[in-house]
PDB file of C-alpha atoms in Angstrom:
ATOM      1  CA  MET A   1     208.176 164.274 121.356  1.00 65.00           C
ATOM      2  CA  LEU A   2     211.891 164.801 120.703  1.00 74.00           C
ATOM      3  CA  ASN A   3     213.841 167.463 122.613  1.00 81.00           C
ATOM      4  CA  GLN A   4     214.502 169.395 119.415  1.00 85.00           C
ATOM      5  CA  ASP A   5     210.762 169.339 118.676  1.00 85.00           C
ATOM      6  CA  LYS A   6     210.033 170.721 122.152  1.00 88.00           C
ATOM      7  CA  LYS A   7     212.584 173.521 121.735  1.00 91.00           C
ATOM      8  CA  TYR A   8     211.221 174.449 118.321  1.00 91.00           C
ATOM      9  CA  LEU A   9     207.629 174.386 119.554  1.00 93.00           C
ATOM     10  CA  PHE A  10     208.609 176.530 122.559  1.00 94.00           C
ATOM     11  CA  LEU A  11     210.120 179.202 120.288  1.00 93.00           C
ATOM     12  CA  ILE A  12     207.037 179.292 118.085  1.00 94.00           C
ATOM     13  CA  LEU A  13     204.588 179.414 121.000  1.00 94.00           C
ATOM     14  CA  LEU A  14     206.657 182.115 122.709  1.00 94.00           C
ATOM     15  CA  HIS A  15     206.290 184.331 119.658  1.00 95.00           C
ATOM     16  CA  VAL A  16     202.598 183.519 119.372  1.00 94.00           C
ATOM     17  CA  VAL A  17     202.217 184.839 122.925  1.00 94.00           C
ATOM     18  CA  ILE A  18     204.335 187.901 122.098  1.00 93.00           C
ATOM     19  CA  GLY A  19     202.098 188.661 119.113  1.00 91.00           C
ATOM     20  CA  ALA A  20     198.993 188.495 121.307  1.00 91.00           C
ATOM     21  CA  LEU A  21     200.551 190.696 124.008  1.00 92.00           C
ATOM     22  CA  LEU A  22     201.598 193.299 121.444  1.00 90.00           C
ATOM     23  CA  TYR A  23     197.929 193.805 120.613  1.00 86.00           C
ATOM     24  CA  ASN A  24     196.500 193.725 124.118  1.00 79.00           C
ATOM     25  CA  ASN A  25     198.845 196.125 125.925  1.00 79.00           C
ATOM     26  CA  GLU A  26     200.146 199.434 124.574  1.00 80.00           C
ATOM     27  CA  PHE A  27     203.292 199.290 126.755  1.00 86.00           C
ATOM     28  CA  ILE A  28     204.386 195.819 125.613  1.00 90.00           C
ATOM     29  CA  PRO A  29     205.617 196.969 122.146  1.00 91.00           C
ATOM     30  CA  LYS A  30     207.978 199.495 123.772  1.00 90.00           C
ATOM     31  CA  ILE A  31     209.233 196.881 126.222  1.00 91.00           C
ATOM     32  CA  TYR A  32     209.664 194.395 123.365  1.00 92.00           C
ATOM     33  CA  GLY A  33     211.596 196.920 121.274  1.00 90.00           C
ATOM     34  CA  TYR A  34     213.977 197.890 124.089  1.00 91.00           C
ATOM     35  CA  SER A  35     214.447 194.256 125.125  1.00 93.00           C
ATOM     36  CA  ILE A  36     215.592 193.375 121.609  1.00 93.00           C
ATOM     37  CA  ILE A  37     218.282 196.055 121.537  1.00 93.00           C
ATOM     38  CA  PHE A  38     219.567 195.548 125.099  1.00 93.00           C
ATOM     39  CA  GLY A  39     219.150 191.778 124.986  1.00 94.00           C
ATOM     40  CA  GLY A  40     220.999 191.615 121.680  1.00 93.00           C
ATOM     41  CA  ILE A  41     223.917 193.677 122.988  1.00 94.00           C
ATOM     42  CA  LEU A  42     224.210 191.524 126.128  1.00 95.00           C
ATOM     43  CA  TYR A  43     223.970 188.349 124.025  1.00 94.00           C
ATOM     44  CA  ILE A  44     226.871 189.448 121.799  1.00 94.00           C
ATOM     45  CA  ILE A  45     228.997 190.687 124.704  1.00 94.00           C
ATOM     46  CA  ASN A  46     228.399 187.536 126.760  1.00 93.00           C
ATOM     47  CA  SER A  47     229.485 185.285 123.873  1.00 91.00           C
ATOM     48  CA  LYS A  48     232.193 187.707 122.700  1.00 91.00           C
ATOM     49  CA  ASN A  49     230.814 186.993 119.240  1.00 91.00           C
ATOM     50  CA  LYS A  50     232.835 183.769 119.005  1.00 89.00           C
ATOM     51  CA  ASN A  51     230.313 182.143 116.649  1.00 89.00           C
ATOM     52  CA  ASN A  52     229.028 185.245 114.844  1.00 90.00           C
ATOM     53  CA  GLU A  53     226.209 185.739 117.337  1.00 92.00           C
ATOM     54  CA  VAL A  54     225.911 189.272 115.979  1.00 94.00           C
ATOM     55  CA  LEU A  55     224.280 187.790 112.877  1.00 94.00           C
ATOM     56  CA  TYR A  56     221.497 186.268 114.981  1.00 95.00           C
ATOM     57  CA  ALA A  57     220.882 189.509 116.852  1.00 95.00           C
ATOM     58  CA  THR A  58     220.738 191.568 113.662  1.00 95.00           C
ATOM     59  CA  ALA A  59     218.497 189.001 111.970  1.00 94.00           C
ATOM     60  CA  TYR A  60     216.021 189.128 114.843  1.00 95.00           C
ATOM     61  CA  MET A  61     216.056 192.922 114.735  1.00 93.00           C
ATOM     62  CA  VAL A  62     215.320 192.868 110.997  1.00 92.00           C
ATOM     63  CA  GLY A  63     212.471 190.382 111.408  1.00 92.00           C
ATOM     64  CA  SER A  64     210.853 192.444 114.161  1.00 92.00           C
ATOM     65  CA  GLU A  65     210.988 195.784 112.322  1.00 89.00           C
ATOM     66  CA  ILE A  66     207.529 195.659 110.744  1.00 88.00           C
ATOM     67  CA  VAL A  67     205.669 194.467 113.830  1.00 90.00           C
ATOM     68  CA  LEU A  68     207.421 197.118 115.945  1.00 90.00           C
ATOM     69  CA  ARG A  69     206.451 199.841 113.476  1.00 87.00           C
ATOM     70  CA  MET A  70     202.806 198.812 113.266  1.00 86.00           C
ATOM     71  CA  THR A  71     202.538 198.664 117.076  1.00 87.00           C
ATOM     72  CA  ASP A  72     204.515 201.890 117.708  1.00 84.00           C
ATOM     73  CA  GLY A  73     207.162 199.892 119.512  1.00 84.00           C
ATOM     74  CA  ASN A  74     210.068 201.774 117.938  1.00 82.00           C
ATOM     75  CA  PRO A  75     211.548 204.530 120.142  1.00 79.00           C
ATOM     76  CA  VAL A  76     212.507 206.286 116.881  1.00 77.00           C
ATOM     77  CA  TYR A  77     211.326 205.543 113.353  1.00 75.00           C
ATOM     78  CA  GLU A  78     214.683 204.205 112.122  1.00 79.00           C
ATOM     79  CA  PHE A  79     215.200 202.249 115.346  1.00 84.00           C
ATOM     80  CA  SER A  80     215.843 198.930 113.583  1.00 87.00           C
ATOM     81  CA  LYS A  81     218.607 200.313 111.376  1.00 88.00           C
ATOM     82  CA  PHE A  82     220.314 201.953 114.352  1.00 89.00           C
ATOM     83  CA  GLY A  83     219.961 198.700 116.280  1.00 91.00           C
ATOM     84  CA  VAL A  84     221.539 196.670 113.479  1.00 92.00           C
ATOM     85  CA  MET A  85     224.480 199.093 113.276  1.00 92.00           C
ATOM     86  CA  ILE A  86     224.993 198.951 117.044  1.00 93.00           C
ATOM     87  CA  PHE A  87     225.034 195.139 116.965  1.00 94.00           C
ATOM     88  CA  ILE A  88     227.465 195.091 114.046  1.00 94.00           C
ATOM     89  CA  LEU A  89     229.824 197.577 115.711  1.00 93.00           C
ATOM     90  CA  VAL A  90     229.878 195.452 118.887  1.00 93.00           C
ATOM     91  CA  GLY A  91     230.629 192.412 116.718  1.00 92.00           C
ATOM     92  CA  ILE A  92     233.432 194.296 114.958  1.00 92.00           C
ATOM     93  CA  TYR A  93     234.906 195.203 118.352  1.00 91.00           C
ATOM     94  CA  TYR A  94     235.303 191.506 119.194  1.00 90.00           C
ATOM     95  CA  GLN A  95     236.057 190.001 115.776  1.00 87.00           C
ATOM     96  CA  GLY A  96     237.396 192.869 113.666  1.00 87.00           C
ATOM     97  CA  ILE A  97     236.951 193.261 109.906  1.00 88.00           C
ATOM     98  CA  SER A  98     238.811 192.175 106.798  1.00 85.00           C
ATOM     99  CA  LYS A  99     241.710 194.361 105.729  1.00 86.00           C
ATOM    100  CA  ASN A 100     240.451 193.945 102.158  1.00 87.00           C
ATOM    101  CA  ALA A 101     237.156 195.732 102.891  1.00 86.00           C
ATOM    102  CA  VAL A 102     238.514 199.001 101.457  1.00 89.00           C
ATOM    103  CA  PRO A 103     235.704 199.394  98.851  1.00 90.00           C
ATOM    104  CA  TYR A 104     233.124 199.558 101.621  1.00 89.00           C
ATOM    105  CA  TRP A 105     235.103 202.211 103.500  1.00 91.00           C
ATOM    106  CA  ILE A 106     235.140 204.211 100.268  1.00 91.00           C
ATOM    107  CA  PHE A 107     231.384 203.695  99.904  1.00 89.00           C
ATOM    108  CA  LEU A 108     230.770 205.063 103.405  1.00 89.00           C
ATOM    109  CA  ILE A 109     233.092 208.030 102.855  1.00 90.00           C
ATOM    110  CA  LEU A 110     231.311 208.917  99.607  1.00 88.00           C
ATOM    111  CA  LEU A 111     228.054 209.316 101.553  1.00 85.00           C
ATOM    112  CA  ILE A 112     229.460 212.312 103.436  1.00 83.00           C
ATOM    113  CA  PRO A 113     229.179 214.846 100.542  1.00 82.00           C
ATOM    114  CA  GLY A 114     225.486 213.981 100.216  1.00 73.00           C
ATOM    115  CA  VAL A 115     224.908 214.793 103.879  1.00 72.00           C
ATOM    116  CA  LEU A 116     226.753 218.112 103.557  1.00 75.00           C
ATOM    117  CA  LEU A 117     224.901 219.059 100.366  1.00 73.00           C
ATOM    118  CA  THR A 118     221.557 218.161 101.943  1.00 66.00           C
ATOM    119  CA  SER A 119     222.268 220.309 104.994  1.00 66.00           C
ATOM    120  CA  MET A 120     222.999 223.291 102.735  1.00 68.00           C
ATOM    121  CA  GLU A 121     220.151 222.887 100.255  1.00 64.00           C
ATOM    122  CA  LEU A 122     217.176 221.841 102.383  1.00 62.00           C
ATOM    123  CA  ASN A 123     214.687 224.431 103.542  1.00 59.00           C
ATOM    124  CA  TYR A 124     215.181 225.203 107.233  1.00 54.00           C
ATOM    125  CA  ALA A 125     211.453 224.675 107.767  1.00 49.00           C
ATOM    126  CA  ILE A 126     212.184 220.987 107.226  1.00 54.00           C
ATOM    127  CA  SER A 127     213.791 219.037 110.045  1.00 59.00           C
ATOM    128  CA  LEU A 128     217.330 218.406 108.817  1.00 57.00           C
ATOM    129  CA  ARG A 129     217.891 215.715 111.405  1.00 62.00           C
ATOM    130  CA  LYS A 130     214.834 213.722 110.363  1.00 65.00           C
ATOM    131  CA  GLU A 131     215.457 214.105 106.626  1.00 64.00           C
ATOM    132  CA  ILE A 132     219.113 213.137 106.838  1.00 65.00           C
ATOM    133  CA  SER A 133     218.368 210.271 109.235  1.00 67.00           C
ATOM    134  CA  PHE A 134     215.571 208.927 107.021  1.00 68.00           C
ATOM    135  CA  ASN A 135     217.641 208.963 103.823  1.00 72.00           C
ATOM    136  CA  ILE A 136     221.124 208.083 105.046  1.00 81.00           C
ATOM    137  CA  THR A 137     220.583 205.360 107.653  1.00 82.00           C
ATOM    138  CA  GLY A 138     219.782 202.696 105.039  1.00 85.00           C
ATOM    139  CA  PRO A 139     223.006 203.096 102.989  1.00 88.00           C
ATOM    140  CA  VAL A 140     225.116 203.515 106.140  1.00 90.00           C
ATOM    141  CA  CYS A 141     223.570 200.376 107.644  1.00 90.00           C
ATOM    142  CA  LEU A 142     224.332 198.403 104.471  1.00 91.00           C
ATOM    143  CA  GLY A 143     227.898 199.706 104.430  1.00 91.00           C
ATOM    144  CA  VAL A 144     228.527 198.802 108.077  1.00 92.00           C
ATOM    145  CA  CYS A 145     227.048 195.320 107.552  1.00 92.00           C
ATOM    146  CA  ALA A 146     229.250 194.846 104.479  1.00 92.00           C
ATOM    147  CA  LEU A 147     232.350 195.755 106.509  1.00 92.00           C
ATOM    148  CA  TYR A 148     231.579 193.006 109.008  1.00 92.00           C
ATOM    149  CA  THR A 149     230.452 190.258 106.642  1.00 90.00           C
ATOM    150  CA  TYR A 150     233.062 190.724 103.882  1.00 90.00           C
ATOM    151  CA  GLN A 151     235.163 187.530 103.545  1.00 87.00           C
ATOM    152  CA  ARG A 152     233.689 186.133 106.762  1.00 89.00           C
ATOM    153  CA  ARG A 153     232.953 182.413 106.580  1.00 88.00           C
ATOM    154  CA  ILE A 154     229.730 181.062 108.058  1.00 88.00           C
ATOM    155  CA  THR A 155     228.323 177.563 108.040  1.00 89.00           C
ATOM    156  CA  MET A 156     225.043 176.408 106.539  1.00 87.00           C
ATOM    157  CA  ASP A 157     223.706 175.782 110.044  1.00 89.00           C
ATOM    158  CA  GLN A 158     224.409 179.424 110.898  1.00 91.00           C
ATOM    159  CA  VAL A 159     222.548 180.534 107.760  1.00 90.00           C
ATOM    160  CA  ASN A 160     219.536 178.460 108.819  1.00 90.00           C
ATOM    161  CA  ASN A 161     219.676 179.927 112.322  1.00 92.00           C
ATOM    162  CA  VAL A 162     219.818 183.437 110.872  1.00 93.00           C
ATOM    163  CA  LEU A 163     216.710 182.717 108.799  1.00 92.00           C
ATOM    164  CA  LEU A 164     214.910 181.346 111.858  1.00 94.00           C
ATOM    165  CA  CYS A 165     215.794 184.490 113.823  1.00 94.00           C
ATOM    166  CA  ILE A 166     214.142 186.534 111.063  1.00 94.00           C
ATOM    167  CA  GLY A 167     211.122 184.236 110.914  1.00 93.00           C
ATOM    168  CA  LEU A 168     210.226 184.128 114.614  1.00 95.00           C
ATOM    169  CA  PRO A 169     209.180 187.812 114.881  1.00 94.00           C
ATOM    170  CA  ILE A 170     207.189 187.326 111.687  1.00 94.00           C
ATOM    171  CA  VAL A 171     205.149 184.711 113.582  1.00 94.00           C
ATOM    172  CA  SER A 172     204.375 187.402 116.178  1.00 93.00           C
ATOM    173  CA  CYS A 173     203.437 189.763 113.354  1.00 91.00           C
ATOM    174  CA  VAL A 174     200.987 187.241 111.856  1.00 91.00           C
ATOM    175  CA  ILE A 175     199.349 186.658 115.243  1.00 92.00           C
ATOM    176  CA  TYR A 176     198.992 190.422 115.716  1.00 89.00           C
ATOM    177  CA  LEU A 177     197.410 190.736 112.255  1.00 86.00           C
ATOM    178  CA  THR A 178     194.987 187.922 113.033  1.00 86.00           C
ATOM    179  CA  ILE A 179     193.811 189.590 116.255  1.00 86.00           C
ATOM    180  CA  PHE A 180     193.689 193.008 114.582  1.00 81.00           C
ATOM    181  CA  THR A 181     191.375 191.753 111.817  1.00 75.00           C
ATOM    182  CA  PRO A 182     189.528 188.675 113.151  1.00 62.00           C
ATOM    183  CA  ASN A 183     186.775 188.795 110.512  1.00 67.00           C
ATOM    184  CA  ILE A 184     188.180 189.167 107.011  1.00 65.00           C
ATOM    185  CA  LYS A 185     184.743 189.342 105.342  1.00 65.00           C
ATOM    186  CA  ASP A 186     184.017 192.668 107.038  1.00 60.00           C
ATOM    187  CA  ILE A 187     187.023 194.457 105.523  1.00 62.00           C
ATOM    188  CA  ILE A 188     187.438 192.960 102.046  1.00 66.00           C
ATOM    189  CA  THR A 189     185.654 195.243  99.590  1.00 64.00           C
ATOM    190  CA  GLY A 190     187.814 194.749  96.496  1.00 60.00           C
ATOM    191  CA  THR A 191     191.197 193.626  95.263  1.00 61.00           C
ATOM    192  CA  GLU A 192     193.149 196.785  96.056  1.00 63.00           C
ATOM    193  CA  SER A 193     195.770 196.875  98.828  1.00 65.00           C
ATOM    194  CA  ASN A 194     194.000 196.929 102.164  1.00 63.00           C
ATOM    195  CA  ALA A 195     195.640 198.510 105.219  1.00 64.00           C
ATOM    196  CA  LEU A 196     192.981 197.024 107.513  1.00 66.00           C
ATOM    197  CA  ALA A 197     194.237 193.558 106.557  1.00 66.00           C
ATOM    198  CA  SER A 198     197.829 194.579 107.277  1.00 67.00           C
ATOM    199  CA  GLY A 199     197.448 195.806 110.837  1.00 67.00           C
ATOM    200  CA  GLY A 200     196.764 199.403 109.846  1.00 69.00           C
ATOM    201  CA  PHE A 201     200.290 199.639 108.419  1.00 73.00           C
ATOM    202  CA  GLY A 202     201.504 199.823 104.815  1.00 72.00           C
ATOM    203  CA  PRO A 203     200.310 196.716 102.928  1.00 75.00           C
ATOM    204  CA  ASN A 204     203.391 196.709 100.694  1.00 79.00           C
ATOM    205  CA  GLN A 205     205.818 196.598 103.616  1.00 82.00           C
ATOM    206  CA  VAL A 206     203.776 194.017 105.513  1.00 83.00           C
ATOM    207  CA  SER A 207     203.306 191.734 102.517  1.00 83.00           C
ATOM    208  CA  THR A 208     207.033 191.910 101.714  1.00 84.00           C
ATOM    209  CA  MET A 209     207.906 190.770 105.223  1.00 87.00           C
ATOM    210  CA  LEU A 210     205.238 188.055 105.082  1.00 88.00           C
ATOM    211  CA  GLY A 211     206.646 186.941 101.726  1.00 85.00           C
ATOM    212  CA  PHE A 212     210.033 186.567 103.367  1.00 87.00           C
ATOM    213  CA  GLY A 213     208.387 184.649 106.213  1.00 89.00           C
ATOM    214  CA  MET A 214     206.912 182.278 103.630  1.00 88.00           C
ATOM    215  CA  PHE A 215     210.411 181.604 102.337  1.00 87.00           C
ATOM    216  CA  VAL A 216     211.855 181.080 105.832  1.00 91.00           C
ATOM    217  CA  PHE A 217     209.358 178.433 106.894  1.00 91.00           C
ATOM    218  CA  ALA A 218     209.106 176.864 103.424  1.00 88.00           C
ATOM    219  CA  SER A 219     212.877 176.377 103.521  1.00 87.00           C
ATOM    220  CA  ARG A 220     212.582 174.743 106.923  1.00 89.00           C
ATOM    221  CA  LEU A 221     209.695 172.633 105.608  1.00 86.00           C
ATOM    222  CA  MET A 222     211.760 171.287 102.717  1.00 83.00           C
ATOM    223  CA  LEU A 223     215.234 171.123 104.209  1.00 82.00           C
ATOM    224  CA  LEU A 224     215.123 171.100 108.016  1.00 83.00           C
ATOM    225  CA  SER A 225     212.043 169.151 109.087  1.00 82.00           C
ATOM    226  CA  GLU A 226     213.721 166.303 110.958  1.00 82.00           C
ATOM    227  CA  SER A 227     210.471 164.846 112.278  1.00 87.00           C
ATOM    228  CA  ILE A 228     206.830 164.592 111.276  1.00 90.00           C
ATOM    229  CA  PHE A 229     206.011 167.098 114.008  1.00 90.00           C
ATOM    230  CA  GLN A 230     208.419 169.722 112.636  1.00 90.00           C
ATOM    231  CA  PHE A 231     207.199 169.075 109.092  1.00 90.00           C
ATOM    232  CA  SER A 232     203.567 169.587 110.158  1.00 92.00           C
ATOM    233  CA  LEU A 233     204.364 172.725 112.159  1.00 93.00           C
ATOM    234  CA  ASN A 234     206.395 174.275 109.339  1.00 92.00           C
ATOM    235  CA  LEU A 235     203.648 173.426 106.848  1.00 91.00           C
ATOM    236  CA  ILE A 236     201.007 175.128 109.017  1.00 93.00           C
ATOM    237  CA  LEU A 237     203.180 178.220 109.481  1.00 93.00           C
ATOM    238  CA  THR A 238     203.978 178.461 105.772  1.00 90.00           C
ATOM    239  CA  MET A 239     200.328 178.160 104.752  1.00 89.00           C
ATOM    240  CA  PHE A 240     199.081 180.583 107.419  1.00 90.00           C
ATOM    241  CA  ILE A 241     201.674 183.243 106.597  1.00 89.00           C
ATOM    242  CA  THR A 242     200.889 182.812 102.895  1.00 86.00           C
ATOM    243  CA  TYR A 243     197.172 183.272 103.586  1.00 83.00           C
ATOM    244  CA  ARG A 244     197.750 186.455 105.612  1.00 82.00           C
ATOM    245  CA  GLY A 245     199.983 187.760 102.865  1.00 80.00           C
ATOM    246  CA  PHE A 246     197.379 187.088 100.179  1.00 78.00           C
ATOM    247  CA  ILE A 247     194.619 188.988 101.936  1.00 77.00           C
ATOM    248  CA  THR A 248     196.693 192.189 102.066  1.00 76.00           C
ATOM    249  CA  PHE A 249     196.168 192.216  98.261  1.00 69.00           C
ATOM    250  CA  SER A 250     199.664 193.649  97.908  1.00 70.00           C
ATOM    251  CA  ARG A 251     201.131 191.510  95.192  1.00 65.00           C
ATOM    252  CA  GLY A 252     204.757 192.615  95.255  1.00 62.00           C
ATOM    253  CA  GLY A 253     205.664 190.963  98.534  1.00 61.00           C
ATOM    254  CA  MET A 254     203.893 187.723  97.703  1.00 61.00           C
ATOM    255  CA  ILE A 255     205.538 187.517  94.288  1.00 66.00           C
ATOM    256  CA  THR A 256     208.889 187.966  96.019  1.00 65.00           C
ATOM    257  CA  GLY A 257     208.087 185.191  98.486  1.00 65.00           C
ATOM    258  CA  PHE A 258     206.979 182.737  95.795  1.00 65.00           C
ATOM    259  CA  SER A 259     210.015 183.600  93.660  1.00 69.00           C
ATOM    260  CA  MET A 260     212.369 182.838  96.554  1.00 68.00           C
ATOM    261  CA  ILE A 261     210.581 179.550  97.240  1.00 68.00           C
ATOM    262  CA  LEU A 262     210.802 178.601  93.543  1.00 71.00           C
ATOM    263  CA  ILE A 263     214.534 179.285  93.547  1.00 68.00           C
ATOM    264  CA  LEU A 264     214.843 177.177  96.714  1.00 65.00           C
ATOM    265  CA  VAL A 265     212.986 174.287  95.065  1.00 67.00           C
ATOM    266  CA  LEU A 266     215.186 174.438  91.961  1.00 65.00           C
ATOM    267  CA  VAL A 267     218.405 174.593  93.977  1.00 61.00           C
ATOM    268  CA  SER A 268     217.273 171.689  96.163  1.00 61.00           C
ATOM    269  CA  PHE A 269     216.398 169.663  93.051  1.00 59.00           C
ATOM    270  CA  PHE A 270     219.822 170.092  91.458  1.00 58.00           C
ATOM    271  CA  ILE A 271     221.651 169.483  94.747  1.00 54.00           C
ATOM    272  CA  HIS A 272     219.870 166.164  95.325  1.00 54.00           C
ATOM    273  CA  ARG A 273     220.137 164.901  91.749  1.00 54.00           C
TER     274      ARG A 273
END
């Protein structure tokens, strides 16, 4: 077995073990969540973000969001968005941002009136902090990410590494789902979305993440399988994630996954013509 095969297999098996531990111990999800945020910060600081390591840390955080939510591993509900913004700000500290990113500064500034209006109009019986946090963290996170990535050049290898960082936590998620619902026949009663098949969490969110996982490992199957071993492993992962996505009976995420794979196939076809 080649060294690169061993490294790839180690990463996959590590996340298989993580998925099993997330189910078997209620403290592991919290430890996993905190380790991602603190480990990511240390990783970026140690490298001083010389090779855009912040992208890998944020990608891993994004990929782990669903499994952390379904296992109550998030210290706060919007933990992943806060984590991404923290990583990006650390990356900006070391690498700065483009001076041409003015439109994104304007975008962020224009969010302020909405916060002020919300604080004045909402009923005081409603938690202002939770409502504002729930609705504003997404746009702010996108704006901060745009500031960092605008006009920043990255290589194709870095793109593939980013996708792998998203895909690895999805492997843990699939293992958790498999342990959570070992016997599919006992829970399938129709073709409607089934929370029992999605780890007790929202089937739409889970199937969307699984659809993205399909794309990640299908892309590695078609473009990055440098040995028969890697091809076989990527094929197994793609098929297994697809199967777990199908049995959630939430069609939106699976349609998204198949659409992305179709686009990948078409692009690969025209590139290699």
